[in-house]
Each structure stands twice: as structure tokens, then as C-alpha cells.
Coordinates of C-alpha atoms and ligand atoms in Angstrom, one line a residue:
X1 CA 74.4 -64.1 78.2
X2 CA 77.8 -62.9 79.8
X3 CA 78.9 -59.4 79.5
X4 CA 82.1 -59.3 77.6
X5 CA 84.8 -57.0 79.7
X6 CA 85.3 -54.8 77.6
X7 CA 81.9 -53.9 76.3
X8 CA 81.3 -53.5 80.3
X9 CA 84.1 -51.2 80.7
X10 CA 83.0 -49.6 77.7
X11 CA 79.6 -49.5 78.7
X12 CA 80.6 -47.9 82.2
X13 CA 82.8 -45.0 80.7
X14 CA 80.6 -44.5 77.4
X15 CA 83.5 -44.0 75.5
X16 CA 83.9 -45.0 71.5
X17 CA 87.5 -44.8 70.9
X18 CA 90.0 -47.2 72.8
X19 CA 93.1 -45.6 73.1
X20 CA 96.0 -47.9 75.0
X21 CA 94.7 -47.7 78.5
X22 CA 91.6 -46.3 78.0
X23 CA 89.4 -49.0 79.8
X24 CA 91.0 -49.1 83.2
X25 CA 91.3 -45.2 83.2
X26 CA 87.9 -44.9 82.2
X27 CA 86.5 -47.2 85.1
X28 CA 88.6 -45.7 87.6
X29 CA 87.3 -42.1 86.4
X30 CA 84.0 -43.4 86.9
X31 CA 84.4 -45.1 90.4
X32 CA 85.9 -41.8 91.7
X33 CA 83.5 -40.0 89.9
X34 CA 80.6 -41.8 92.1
X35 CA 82.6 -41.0 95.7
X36 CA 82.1 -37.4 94.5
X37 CA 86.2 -36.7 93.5
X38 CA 86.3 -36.1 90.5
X39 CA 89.6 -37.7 88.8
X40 CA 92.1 -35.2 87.6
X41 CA 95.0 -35.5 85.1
X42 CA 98.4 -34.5 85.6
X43 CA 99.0 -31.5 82.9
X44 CA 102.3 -30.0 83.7
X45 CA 105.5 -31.5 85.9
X46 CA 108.3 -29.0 86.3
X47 CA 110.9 -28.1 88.9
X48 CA 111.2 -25.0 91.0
X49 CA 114.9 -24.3 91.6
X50 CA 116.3 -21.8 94.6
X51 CA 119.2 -20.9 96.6
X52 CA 117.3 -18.5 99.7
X53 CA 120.4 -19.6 101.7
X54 CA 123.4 -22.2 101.7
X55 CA 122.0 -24.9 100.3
X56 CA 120.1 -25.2 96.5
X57 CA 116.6 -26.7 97.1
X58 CA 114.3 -28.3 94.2
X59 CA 110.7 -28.9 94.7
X60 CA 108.8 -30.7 91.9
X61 CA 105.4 -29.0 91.2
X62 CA 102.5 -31.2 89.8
X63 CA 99.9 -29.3 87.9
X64 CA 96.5 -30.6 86.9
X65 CA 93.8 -30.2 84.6
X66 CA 91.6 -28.8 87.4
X67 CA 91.6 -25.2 88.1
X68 CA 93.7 -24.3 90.8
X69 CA 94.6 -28.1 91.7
X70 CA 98.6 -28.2 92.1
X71 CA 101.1 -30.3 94.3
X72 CA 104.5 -29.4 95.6
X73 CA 107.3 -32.4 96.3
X74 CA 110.6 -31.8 97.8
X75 CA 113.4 -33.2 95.4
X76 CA 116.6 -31.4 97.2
X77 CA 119.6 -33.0 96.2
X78 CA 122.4 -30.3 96.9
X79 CA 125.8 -31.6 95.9
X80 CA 124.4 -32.6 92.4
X81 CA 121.4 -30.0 92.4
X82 CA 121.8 -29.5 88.3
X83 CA 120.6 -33.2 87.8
X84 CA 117.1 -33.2 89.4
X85 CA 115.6 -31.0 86.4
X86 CA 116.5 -33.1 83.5
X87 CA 115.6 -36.2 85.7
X88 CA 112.0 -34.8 86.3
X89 CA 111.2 -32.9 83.2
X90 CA 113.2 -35.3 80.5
X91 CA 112.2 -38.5 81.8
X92 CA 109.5 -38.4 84.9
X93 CA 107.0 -35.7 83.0
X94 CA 106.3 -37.7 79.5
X95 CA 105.9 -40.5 81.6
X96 CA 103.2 -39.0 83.7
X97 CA 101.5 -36.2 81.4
X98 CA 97.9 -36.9 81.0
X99 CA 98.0 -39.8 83.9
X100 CA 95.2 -39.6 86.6
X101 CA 96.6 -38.2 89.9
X102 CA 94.4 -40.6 91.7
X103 CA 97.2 -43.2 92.3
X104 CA 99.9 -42.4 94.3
X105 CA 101.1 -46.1 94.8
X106 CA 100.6 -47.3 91.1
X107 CA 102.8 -43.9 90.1
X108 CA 105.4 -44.6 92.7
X109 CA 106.2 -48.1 91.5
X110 CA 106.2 -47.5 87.8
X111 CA 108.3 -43.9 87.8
X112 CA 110.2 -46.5 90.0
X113 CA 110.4 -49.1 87.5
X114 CA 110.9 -46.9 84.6
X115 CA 114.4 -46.7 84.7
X116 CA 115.2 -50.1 84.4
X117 CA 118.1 -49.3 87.0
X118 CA 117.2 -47.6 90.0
X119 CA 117.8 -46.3 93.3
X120 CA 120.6 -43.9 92.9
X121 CA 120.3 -40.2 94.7
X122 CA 119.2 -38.9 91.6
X123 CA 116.5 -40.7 90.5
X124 CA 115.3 -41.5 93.8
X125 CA 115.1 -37.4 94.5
X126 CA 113.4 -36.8 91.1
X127 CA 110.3 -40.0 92.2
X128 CA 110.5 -38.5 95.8
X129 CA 109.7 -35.0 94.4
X130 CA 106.1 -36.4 92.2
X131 CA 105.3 -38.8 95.3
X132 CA 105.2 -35.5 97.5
X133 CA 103.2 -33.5 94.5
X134 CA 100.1 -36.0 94.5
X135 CA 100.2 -36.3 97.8
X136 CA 99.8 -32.5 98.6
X137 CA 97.4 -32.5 95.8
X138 CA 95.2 -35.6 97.3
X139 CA 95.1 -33.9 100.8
X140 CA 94.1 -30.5 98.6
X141 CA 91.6 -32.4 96.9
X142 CA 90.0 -33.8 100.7
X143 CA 90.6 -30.6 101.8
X144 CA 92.6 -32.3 104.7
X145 CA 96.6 -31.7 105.9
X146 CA 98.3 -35.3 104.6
X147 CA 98.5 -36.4 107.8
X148 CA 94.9 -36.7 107.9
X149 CA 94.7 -39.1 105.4
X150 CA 98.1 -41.0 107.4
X151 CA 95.5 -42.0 110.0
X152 CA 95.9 -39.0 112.1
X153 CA 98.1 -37.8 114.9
X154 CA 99.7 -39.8 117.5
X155 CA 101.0 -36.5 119.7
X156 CA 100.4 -33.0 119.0
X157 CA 103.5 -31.7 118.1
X158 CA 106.9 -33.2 117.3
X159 CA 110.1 -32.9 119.5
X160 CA 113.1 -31.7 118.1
X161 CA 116.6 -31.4 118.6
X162 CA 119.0 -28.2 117.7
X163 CA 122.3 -27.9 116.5
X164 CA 124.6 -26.4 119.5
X165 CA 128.1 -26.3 118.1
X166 CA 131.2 -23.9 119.0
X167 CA 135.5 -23.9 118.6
X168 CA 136.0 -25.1 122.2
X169 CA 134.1 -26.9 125.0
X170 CA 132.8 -23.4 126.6
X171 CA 131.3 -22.0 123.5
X172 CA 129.5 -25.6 122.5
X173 CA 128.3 -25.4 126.8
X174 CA 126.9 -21.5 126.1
X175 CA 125.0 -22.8 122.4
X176 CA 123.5 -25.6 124.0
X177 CA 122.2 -23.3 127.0
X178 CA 120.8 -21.3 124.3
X179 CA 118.8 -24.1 123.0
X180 CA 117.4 -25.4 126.6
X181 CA 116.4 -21.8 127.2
X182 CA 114.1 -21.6 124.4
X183 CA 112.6 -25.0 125.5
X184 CA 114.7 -27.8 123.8
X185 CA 114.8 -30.5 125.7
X186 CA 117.7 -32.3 123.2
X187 CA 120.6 -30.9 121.2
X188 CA 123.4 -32.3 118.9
X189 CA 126.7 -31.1 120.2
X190 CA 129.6 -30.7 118.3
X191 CA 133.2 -29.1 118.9
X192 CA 135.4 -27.6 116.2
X193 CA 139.4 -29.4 115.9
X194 CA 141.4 -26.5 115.9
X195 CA 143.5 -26.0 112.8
X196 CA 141.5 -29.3 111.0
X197 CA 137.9 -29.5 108.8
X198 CA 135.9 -31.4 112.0
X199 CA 132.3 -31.6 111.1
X200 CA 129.2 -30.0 112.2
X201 CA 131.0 -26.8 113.6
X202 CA 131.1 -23.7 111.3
X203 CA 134.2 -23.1 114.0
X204 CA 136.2 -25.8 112.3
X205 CA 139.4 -25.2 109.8
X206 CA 142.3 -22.9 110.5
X207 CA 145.9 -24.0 108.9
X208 CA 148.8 -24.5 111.6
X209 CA 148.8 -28.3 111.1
X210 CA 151.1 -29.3 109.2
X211 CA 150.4 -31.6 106.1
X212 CA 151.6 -32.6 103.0
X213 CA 148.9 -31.2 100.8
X214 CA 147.0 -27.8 101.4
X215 CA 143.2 -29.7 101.2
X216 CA 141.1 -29.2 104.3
X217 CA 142.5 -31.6 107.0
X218 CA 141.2 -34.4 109.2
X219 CA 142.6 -36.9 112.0
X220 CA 139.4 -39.7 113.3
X221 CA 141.6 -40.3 116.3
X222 CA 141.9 -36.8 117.2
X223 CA 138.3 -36.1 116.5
X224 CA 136.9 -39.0 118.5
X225 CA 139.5 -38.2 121.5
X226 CA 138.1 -34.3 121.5
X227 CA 135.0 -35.2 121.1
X228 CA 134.3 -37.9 123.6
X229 CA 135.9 -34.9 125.9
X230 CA 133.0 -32.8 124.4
X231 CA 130.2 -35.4 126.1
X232 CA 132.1 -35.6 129.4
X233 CA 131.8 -31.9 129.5
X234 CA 128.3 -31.5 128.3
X235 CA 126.7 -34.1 130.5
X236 CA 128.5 -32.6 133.7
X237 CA 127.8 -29.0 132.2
X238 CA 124.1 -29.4 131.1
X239 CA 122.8 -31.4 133.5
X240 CA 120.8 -35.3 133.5
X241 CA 117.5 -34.7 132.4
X242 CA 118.8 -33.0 128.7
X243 CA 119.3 -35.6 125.7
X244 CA 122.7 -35.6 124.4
X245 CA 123.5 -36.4 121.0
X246 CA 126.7 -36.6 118.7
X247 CA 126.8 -36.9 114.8
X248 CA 130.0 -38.9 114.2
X249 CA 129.4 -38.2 110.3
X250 CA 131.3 -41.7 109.4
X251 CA 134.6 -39.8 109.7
X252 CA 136.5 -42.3 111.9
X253 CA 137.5 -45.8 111.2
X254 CA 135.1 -49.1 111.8
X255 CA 137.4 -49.6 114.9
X256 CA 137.4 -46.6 116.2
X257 CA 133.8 -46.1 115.8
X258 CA 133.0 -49.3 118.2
X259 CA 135.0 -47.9 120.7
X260 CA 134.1 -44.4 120.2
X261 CA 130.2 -45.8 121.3
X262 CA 131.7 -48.0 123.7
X263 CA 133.1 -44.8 125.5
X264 CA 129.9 -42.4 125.0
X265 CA 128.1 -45.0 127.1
X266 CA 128.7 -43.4 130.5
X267 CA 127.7 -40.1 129.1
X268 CA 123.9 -41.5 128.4
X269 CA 123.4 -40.1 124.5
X270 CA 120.0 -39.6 123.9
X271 CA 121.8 -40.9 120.6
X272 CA 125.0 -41.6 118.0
X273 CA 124.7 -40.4 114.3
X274 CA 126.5 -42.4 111.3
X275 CA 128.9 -44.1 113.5
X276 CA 129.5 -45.9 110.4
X277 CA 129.3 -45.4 106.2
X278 CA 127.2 -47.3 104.6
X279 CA 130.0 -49.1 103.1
X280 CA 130.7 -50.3 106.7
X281 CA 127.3 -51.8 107.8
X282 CA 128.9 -55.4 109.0
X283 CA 130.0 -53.3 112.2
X284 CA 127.1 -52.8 113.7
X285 CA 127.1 -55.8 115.2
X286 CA 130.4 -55.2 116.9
X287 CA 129.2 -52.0 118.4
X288 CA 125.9 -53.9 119.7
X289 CA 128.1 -56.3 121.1
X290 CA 130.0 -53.9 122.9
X291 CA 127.6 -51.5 123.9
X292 CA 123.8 -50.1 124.4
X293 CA 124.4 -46.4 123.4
X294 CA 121.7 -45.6 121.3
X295 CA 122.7 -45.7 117.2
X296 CA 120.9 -43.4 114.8
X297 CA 121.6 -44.4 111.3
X298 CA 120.8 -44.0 107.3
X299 CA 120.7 -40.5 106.3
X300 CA 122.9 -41.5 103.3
X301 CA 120.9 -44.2 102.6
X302 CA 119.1 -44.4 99.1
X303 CA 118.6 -48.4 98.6
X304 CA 115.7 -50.6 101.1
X305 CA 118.8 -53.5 101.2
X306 CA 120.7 -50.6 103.2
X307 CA 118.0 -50.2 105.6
X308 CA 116.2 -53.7 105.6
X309 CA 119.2 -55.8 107.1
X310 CA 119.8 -53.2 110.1
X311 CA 116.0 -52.8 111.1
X312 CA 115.6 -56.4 110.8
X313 CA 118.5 -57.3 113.0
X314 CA 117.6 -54.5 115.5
X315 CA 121.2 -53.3 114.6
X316 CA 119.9 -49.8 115.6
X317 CA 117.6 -47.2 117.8
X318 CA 116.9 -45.1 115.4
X319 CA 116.4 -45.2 111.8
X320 CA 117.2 -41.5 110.0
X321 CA 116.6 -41.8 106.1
X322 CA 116.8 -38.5 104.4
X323 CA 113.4 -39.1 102.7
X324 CA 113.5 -37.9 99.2
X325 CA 116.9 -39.7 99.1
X326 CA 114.7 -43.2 99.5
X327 CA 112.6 -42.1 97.0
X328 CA 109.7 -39.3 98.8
X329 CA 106.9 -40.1 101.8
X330 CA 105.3 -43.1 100.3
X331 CA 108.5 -45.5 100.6
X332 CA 109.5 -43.6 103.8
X333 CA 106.4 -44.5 105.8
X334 CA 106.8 -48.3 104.6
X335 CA 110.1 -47.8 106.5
X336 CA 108.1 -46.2 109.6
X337 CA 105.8 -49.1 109.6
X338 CA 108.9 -51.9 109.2
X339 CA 110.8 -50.2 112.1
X340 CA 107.5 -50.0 114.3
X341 CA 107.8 -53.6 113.9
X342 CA 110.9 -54.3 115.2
X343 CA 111.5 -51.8 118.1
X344 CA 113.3 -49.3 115.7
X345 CA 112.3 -45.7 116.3
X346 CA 112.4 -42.9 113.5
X347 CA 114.5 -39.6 113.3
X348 CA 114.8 -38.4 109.6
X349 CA 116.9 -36.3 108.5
X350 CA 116.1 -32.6 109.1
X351 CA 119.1 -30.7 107.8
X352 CA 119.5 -27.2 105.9
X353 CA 119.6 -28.8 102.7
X354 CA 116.2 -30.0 102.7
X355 CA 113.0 -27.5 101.3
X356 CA 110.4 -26.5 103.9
X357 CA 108.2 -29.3 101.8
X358 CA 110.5 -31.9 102.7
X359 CA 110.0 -30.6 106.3
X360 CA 106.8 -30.9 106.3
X361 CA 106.7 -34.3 104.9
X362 CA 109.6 -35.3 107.6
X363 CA 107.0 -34.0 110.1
X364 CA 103.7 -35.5 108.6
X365 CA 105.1 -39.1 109.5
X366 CA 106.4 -38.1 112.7
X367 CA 102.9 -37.2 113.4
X368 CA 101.2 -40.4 112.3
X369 CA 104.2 -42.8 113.1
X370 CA 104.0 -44.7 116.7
X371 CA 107.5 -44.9 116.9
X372 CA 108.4 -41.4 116.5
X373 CA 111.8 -40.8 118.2
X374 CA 112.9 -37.4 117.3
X375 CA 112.7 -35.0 114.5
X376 CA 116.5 -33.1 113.8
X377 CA 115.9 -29.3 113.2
X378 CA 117.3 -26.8 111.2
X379 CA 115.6 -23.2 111.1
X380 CA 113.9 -21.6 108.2
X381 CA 115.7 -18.3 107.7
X382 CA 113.3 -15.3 106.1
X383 CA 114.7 -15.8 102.4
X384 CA 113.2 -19.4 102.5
X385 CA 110.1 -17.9 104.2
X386 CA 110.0 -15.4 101.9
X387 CA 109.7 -18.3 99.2
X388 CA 108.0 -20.7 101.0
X389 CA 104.9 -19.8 102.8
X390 CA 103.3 -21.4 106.0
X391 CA 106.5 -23.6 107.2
X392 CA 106.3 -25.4 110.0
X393 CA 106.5 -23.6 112.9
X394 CA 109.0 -24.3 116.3
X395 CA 107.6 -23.3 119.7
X396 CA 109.3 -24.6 122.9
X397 CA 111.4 -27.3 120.9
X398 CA 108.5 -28.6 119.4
X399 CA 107.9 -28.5 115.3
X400 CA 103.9 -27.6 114.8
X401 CA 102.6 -28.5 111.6
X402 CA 100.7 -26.0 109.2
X403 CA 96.9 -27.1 109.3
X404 CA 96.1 -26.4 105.7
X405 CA 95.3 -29.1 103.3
X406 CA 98.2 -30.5 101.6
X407 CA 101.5 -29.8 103.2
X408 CA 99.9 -26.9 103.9
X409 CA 102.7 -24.6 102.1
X410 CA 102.6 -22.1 99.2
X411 CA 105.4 -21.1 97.1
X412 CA 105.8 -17.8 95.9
X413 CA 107.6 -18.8 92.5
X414 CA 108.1 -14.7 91.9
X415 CA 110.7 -14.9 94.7
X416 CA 112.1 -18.5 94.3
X417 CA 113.2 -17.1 90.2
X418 CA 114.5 -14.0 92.1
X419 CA 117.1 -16.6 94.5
X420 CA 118.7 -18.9 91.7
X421 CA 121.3 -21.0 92.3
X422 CA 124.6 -19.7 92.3
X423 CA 127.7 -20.1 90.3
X424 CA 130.3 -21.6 93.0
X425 CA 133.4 -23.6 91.4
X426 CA 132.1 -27.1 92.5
X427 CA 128.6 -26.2 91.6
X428 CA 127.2 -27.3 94.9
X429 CA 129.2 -30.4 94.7
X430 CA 131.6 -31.4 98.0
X431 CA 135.6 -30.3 97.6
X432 CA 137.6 -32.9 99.8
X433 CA 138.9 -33.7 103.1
X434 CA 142.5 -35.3 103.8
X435 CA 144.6 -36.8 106.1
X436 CA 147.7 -35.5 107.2
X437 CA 149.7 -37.6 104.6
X438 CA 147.1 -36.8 101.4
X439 CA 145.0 -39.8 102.0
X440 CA 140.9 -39.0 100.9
X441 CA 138.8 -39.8 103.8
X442 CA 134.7 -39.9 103.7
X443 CA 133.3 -36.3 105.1
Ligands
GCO1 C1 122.8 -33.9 109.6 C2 123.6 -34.2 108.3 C3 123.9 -33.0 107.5 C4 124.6 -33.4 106.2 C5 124.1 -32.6 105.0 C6 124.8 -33.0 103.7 O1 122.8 -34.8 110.3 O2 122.2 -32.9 109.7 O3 124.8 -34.9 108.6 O4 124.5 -31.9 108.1 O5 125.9 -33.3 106.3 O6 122.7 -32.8 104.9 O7 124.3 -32.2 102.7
MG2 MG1 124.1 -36.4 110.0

């Protein structure tokens, strides 16, 4: 006589009351229970908030009903730092509470779905920050670095580039030097525009241009004329075997922007950054057509129809999500694995507003990814090290990831309460940038 289902499941989880769910959890609990892991239960979801240095981090902790088992998952979202909590702890944490931590996937897609809407910086930051969490707490759990259970390393360690930056050609020369004498063998290189707000160079600003507001000022064709100076200079300067490359920061016009790559292309850029916004995409094609510098593209994407088209039409080199922006490693790697597919390298985003968790996750899937291209990186300064412990460590150029299970980092959540954000009049949030006639531009 047939076995009805659920006196089998029943059966197989001896359990007399069905709550809603009950079954499949108890059958799950049971297979994992005969691999030897046991199954544990999220208990508590919260968010640690700190401000060690510019920027304010978030990281999502995951705890569980086993002693001592806990996840950490970066949620950083800076210029709107104040939403992340209520995102994780009002919506994501009844949601979860008493789920097993078992199934990354299965919690990715429903957190994913449970806003009906979806994909905004917000929410994407808050699922990004309980997709790190369980998988820190699985790689705890096996005892292993997450990478491990990625498939393992495809290269030790994980080349980098620096930030070399200064208010004139000479001073960007002397930081790049600096760089290639502690073993870089790339750096970004950016030039200040003297009396405007250029990007990337803390040399920037000054206020003997005249305008007709008193906002921080911009020009995109004097940037890209300076600039493009800037790579003539560096590639004479800093010889042929260094990689070059320039973050355009989507400041100048679609136009400009084609002919801005078509110009880099004698300087041989080990690559271009955000040539374009993301409300520009149709472009790339024009600079392909023009062009083979090397294109690096999609920090500022949060949405897979951002990234799909320009992977699929091999619109660009390298493909540089900010990873909790699309939503934390699970839907990141997907994007590793698409791009592996079609020739498209990987270079996510590695900038200061990102926790040492994020960092680690960034350089997890460089590990494991074939098409690794580059990893961007931006150092841990003691206050974050004081908060978070065993980041990953630079020697020569190269990032070396902490072997511990996990991520492989501790937070020390006695410090991060002692570094809170801080009051500032925008809260974190971006003032704005203007042409000379008052005009808003992108920054
Ligand atoms: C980079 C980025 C950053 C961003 C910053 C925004 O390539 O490093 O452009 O510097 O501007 O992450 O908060
Ligand atoms: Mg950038």
C-alpha cells in the first residue's frame, strides 16, 4: 500500500504537530542531519553600524541557534547609510527568524521576492548583507574559507591596482612611483582641475573660476582635455610594462566619452572606468566602433538588465559591479560565471566605502573566478582594523586572503559602537556639482 507524503515526511521527522512548513523543514533537518551538519536556525538578524574613517559601513550579522555559530555580510551603502537598518531589521529579520541557514539560494530568491518591487540600492544592500551572513556562517560551519566551497583557487593571490592621484601631472608621476615601488604593477591615475571639483583627486576644488552659483564646479571638456594630457605623461613617465588606468566617473558627455576612449588608445590603458552613466548604455557601441581601449563598467549598477545587455554584446572588458549593490556574492558570482562566458573579465568595485567583509567577499570570487581581471584597492586604515579583525592583507600589489573559515574576519562590536556614524549636514548623502552656468551634472 503507497505511503501517503505526508505520513512519510512525518514519519522521517517524527514530529506530531504540523506547523506551516513544517514537513519540508523537517526533511531537510533530517537529510543534513545524516551528512553530519547539523541544521541551524537563524535567531537574531541585526546591523552593525561604523564610521572608523570617511565612509559609514553596515555589515549585517546573522546569529543562530547554535552556540558560537554567527555570519557577517557587508551591506555598505554610504550616501543613504540610515536606510540599511530598518531595511534589514523591519522587513528582512521577521522574514527569516527561525528559518534554517542551510539555504543560501532559496533565502536569496525569496528576501528577493519579498518586496514585490526590487532591485533598488537599498534593498539590494540590505539581501546582499544576509547572503554574505550564511555564507560566512556555511564556510564556519565546514570549517573552510568560502572560497573553498567556490571550487577553490584559480591563482594564489589577487592583483590589484592603487589609487595614484595628485594637483598636477608631477605629483600624480611621484604617487604612481610610490605605488610601483611597493610592487604594484597597475595604478589608476588621476589629476586634480585646478580651481574645479575633478574627481578621484583629494587635490581638486579651489574657487578662482568664475560661475554663476558658488556649488562645487565642473567642465567634461576641460576634464577630458587635462586628463588625456595626464596618460600622455604617465605612459612616457612610467614606463611600458605598468598598466594604466583612468576612472572617467561618467562626468563627461556620451560624445565626449567616445572620443575621450578613442584618444586614450595610443596610451595602451590597462583600462577606462564609467566612460558612461548607466542612463547612457546605448553608447557603448559607438565607443567599440571607434576603438579597442579596454572599458571597465557597472559599479553603479544595481539591476541584471544593466549588466545582461553589455556582457552579452561584449560591449565591455571588464565588468565592475559593486557587489552588495547587485544584491551580495551569490548574484555576483552568476555575473562572474555569465561574463566567463562571453570574454568579459571581472574587476569589482574595491573602494573606501566598502567594509573589510565586502573585501573579502570581492576577493573570494576573484579567487575562484577564471576570468579574474583585476581587483581595485583601497587600504584598511587602523580604525577599521581596529574594528575589523584579520582583513585581507596587501604584499607586493597582491590582496592575500585570510585563511580562516568564513570570510575569515572578526568584528570587535565594543569598538565599531565606540566609531558611530557622524552627524554631517547631508548625512552621508552627496552635495552637488555644477557647471559653470548652474546646470547639475552627474558626479
Ligand atoms: C571607484 C569609485 C568610488 C566611488 C565611491 C562612491 O572606482 O573607486 O568610483 O570612488 O566614487 O565608491 O561612494
Ligand atoms: Mg569608479
Amino acid at each position: 500500500m503507497p505511503i501517503h507524503r505526508r505520513e512519510l515526511l512525518k514519519s522521517i521527522a517524527g514530529a506530531g504537530a504540523w506547523g506551516l512548513g513544517a514537513p519540508l523543514l523537517a526533511a531537510q533537518e533530517t537529510a543534513t542531519a545524516t551528512r553530519g551538519l547539523a541544521s541551524p536556525r537563524i535567531e537574531d538578524v541585526s546591523v552593525i553600524e561604523c564610521q572608523p574613517e570617511g565612509a559609514r559601513l553596515s555589515v549585517v550579522k546573522i546569529t543562530t541557534d547554535q552556540d558560537g555559530l554567527y555570519g557577517y555580510g557587508c551591506a555598505t551603502f554610504t550616501q543613504r547609510a540610515d536606510l540599511i537598518k530598518p531595511a534589514v531589521e523591519r522587513y528582512l529579520k521577521p522574514f527569516l527568524l527561525g528559518k534554517t541557514t542551510d539555504r543560501i539560494e532559496d533565502i536569496w530568491q525569496s528576501c528577493y521576492d519579498s518586496s514585490y518591487w526590487k532591485n533598488g540600492p537599498v534593498l539590494n544592500n540590505a539581501i546582499s548583507g544576509v547572503d554574505e551572513a550564511l555564507w560566512d556562517i556555511k564556510g564556519r560551519q565546514a570549517g573552510m574559507p568560502v572560497y573553498q566551497l567556490a571550487g577553490g583557487k584559480c591563482r594564489e593571490a589577487v592583483d590589484t591596482y592603487g589609487h595614484a592621484e595628485g594637483a598636477d601631472f608631477p605629483e600624480v608621476v611621484a604617487s604612481a612611483k610610490q605605488y610601483m615601488a611597493q610592487g604594484f604593477r597597475n595604478v589608476r591615475v588621476q589629476v586634480g582641475l585646478p580651481g574645479m571639483a575633478g574627481y578621484g583627486s583629494s587635490h581638486s576644488g579651489g574657487t578662482d573660476v568664475k560661475a554663476l552659483h558658488n556649488k562645487p564646479l565642473f567642465e567634461p571638456a576641460y576634464d577630458m582635455r587635462r586628463s588625456l594630457k595626464l596618460l600622455e605623461i604617465c605612459r612616457r613617465e612610467l614606463g611600458e610594462e605598468v598598466g594604466l588606468l583612468h576612472d572617467m566617473h561618467e562626468r563627461l558627455t556620451p560624445n565626449e566619452a567616445v572620443q575621450f576612449c578613442k584618444e586614450a588608445e595610443q596610451y595602451d590603458m590597462f583600462f577606462l572606468e564609467d566612460p558612461l552613466s548607466p542612463e547612457d548604455l546605448g553608447y557603448f557601441r559607438q565607443i567599440r566602433e571607434n576603438c579597442a581601449t579596454p572599458i571597465a563598467m557597472g559599479e553603479l549598477f544595481n539591476n541584471p538588465h544593466e549588466w545582461q545587455p553589455l556582457i552579452e554584446s561584449r560591449l565591455i572588458d571588464y565588468i565592475r559591479v559593486h557587489l552588495s549593490q547587485a544584491g551580495g556574492f551569490s548574484p555576483s558570482r552568476k555575473i562572474a560565471v555569465l561574463a566567463e562566458a562571453y570574454g568579459v573579465k571581472t574587476a569589482w568595485h574595491g573602494p573606501g566605502d566598502l567594509s573589510p567583509v565586502g573585501q573579502a567577499a570581492n576577493i573570494t570570487l576573484d579567487l575562484v573566478s577564471y576570468n579574474f581581471g583585476i581587483q581595485e584597492y583601497t587600504p584598511f586604515g587602523e580604525p577599521t582594523q581596529a574594528i575589523f579583525h584579520g582583513c585581507p592583507q596587501m604584499r607586493d600589489g597582491y590582496f592575500w586572503i585570510n585563511e580562516k573559515p568564513g570570510w575569515g574576519i572578526e568584528i570587535d562590536e565594543k569598538e565599531a559602537a565606540r566609531m558611530p556614524y557622524r552627524q554631517s549636514p547631508l548625512n552621508g548623502g552627496w552635495g552637488e556639482i555644477r557647471l559653470r552656468d548652474g546646470t547639475v551634472i552627474k558626479q
